[in-house]
Amino acid sequence: MASSGGDDQVPPGGPVTFSTRVIDAGSTIMQRRLPVKQMNCHVSTFAIYGSDMFRQIETHHYVHRVNDEFLQCAVYASDRSDAPLIGIEYVISDRLYESLPQDEQKLWHSHAYEVKSGSWAYPRLPEVVAAPELKNMAKTYGKFWCTWQIDRGDKLPMGAPELMMSPQGAGQGVLRPELVKRRDEKYNISTDELKDKRAEIAEPEWINPMADYWKQHGKCFVLDIMTVEMNRNAQFP
């Protein structure tokens, strides 16, 4: 069975040299790096590969709130300073989701169960502080592309991105207990206790059946890489 990955994953390459550290230090002082500085929130949660739902991983989202209805997250394998960047997730409100074409809606997953079950957690942030955000998150949808499958042992990002699914309360969406236990022990939290505390969070009035497509249709979406002829004169779209 694949591991969750992330804690001991080190890509190949030589050590950082003194001259490189000098460049990095200078960049830190002289450059603004504004997009990165907007990542103000850390979320610990889990994700499941859409093409193989027996593969489940712990993920760490660093969240940039663009506005109240759109978040963009850099997803890492852990919260260590050298953690591999394994993907990106976009999070949108239910209102924005309903504006998407149906073919696009199929690529997104719901967050209601993930939030109410306690899987979605804010490490070191008191639950009472997180409560307003949790109520909003329960009504959102996410699209998560994994670009580095470290759980299968890849030392570098390999192949096409994989579309990821959110935890659910039934079938292949149920998380492995040992995966949750490892996360809980790391942060001294209890997913079960978080679930109890979130019982009063309102369920969305309606979760669009195009989301979590595998639950309704037993099908997933994968990308394939193929060689095609270049068409430099084609109009877009």
Short mmCIF file of N, CA and C in Angstrom, two decimals, residues 116 126-128 131 134 190-201:
data_model
loop_
_atom_site.label_atom_id
_atom_site.label_comp_id
_atom_site.label_asym_id
_atom_site.label_seq_id
_atom_site.Cartn_x
_atom_site.Cartn_y
_atom_site.Cartn_z
N LYS A 116 -17.09 18.89 8.10
CA LYS A 116 -17.88 18.44 9.24
C LYS A 116 -17.30 17.19 9.91
N PRO A 126 -7.22 27.74 17.50
CA PRO A 126 -8.36 27.31 18.31
C PRO A 126 -9.62 27.16 17.45
N GLU A 127 -10.38 26.14 17.75
CA GLU A 127 -11.58 25.85 16.97
C GLU A 127 -12.57 27.01 16.99
N VAL A 128 -12.63 27.71 18.11
CA VAL A 128 -13.56 28.84 18.20
C VAL A 128 -13.16 29.95 17.24
N ALA A 131 -14.14 28.74 13.62
CA ALA A 131 -15.55 28.42 13.40
C ALA A 131 -16.20 29.21 12.26
N LEU A 134 -14.98 27.82 8.96
CA LEU A 134 -15.47 26.47 8.73
C LEU A 134 -16.89 26.48 8.16
N SER A 190 -7.83 15.72 17.90
CA SER A 190 -8.67 14.55 17.70
C SER A 190 -9.69 14.84 16.61
N THR A 191 -9.59 14.14 15.50
CA THR A 191 -10.55 14.34 14.43
C THR A 191 -11.97 14.04 14.89
N ASP A 192 -12.12 13.02 15.73
CA ASP A 192 -13.45 12.69 16.25
C ASP A 192 -14.01 13.83 17.10
N GLU A 193 -13.16 14.45 17.92
CA GLU A 193 -13.63 15.57 18.73
C GLU A 193 -13.99 16.78 17.86
N LEU A 194 -13.19 17.01 16.83
CA LEU A 194 -13.53 18.10 15.90
C LEU A 194 -14.87 17.84 15.24
N LYS A 195 -15.12 16.61 14.88
CA LYS A 195 -16.41 16.25 14.28
C LYS A 195 -17.56 16.58 15.22
N ASP A 196 -17.40 16.23 16.50
CA ASP A 196 -18.46 16.50 17.48
C ASP A 196 -18.68 18.01 17.63
N LYS A 197 -17.59 18.77 17.66
CA LYS A 197 -17.71 20.21 17.84
C LYS A 197 -18.37 20.89 16.63
N ARG A 198 -18.27 20.24 15.48
CA ARG A 198 -18.80 20.84 14.25
C ARG A 198 -20.19 20.33 13.88
N ALA A 199 -20.81 19.64 14.80
CA ALA A 199 -22.13 19.07 14.52
C ALA A 199 -23.15 20.14 14.19
N GLU A 200 -22.95 21.34 14.73
CA GLU A 200 -23.92 22.42 14.52
C GLU A 200 -23.69 23.18 13.21
N ILE A 201 -22.59 22.90 12.53
CA ILE A 201 -22.37 23.56 11.24
C ILE A 201 -23.43 23.07 10.26
#
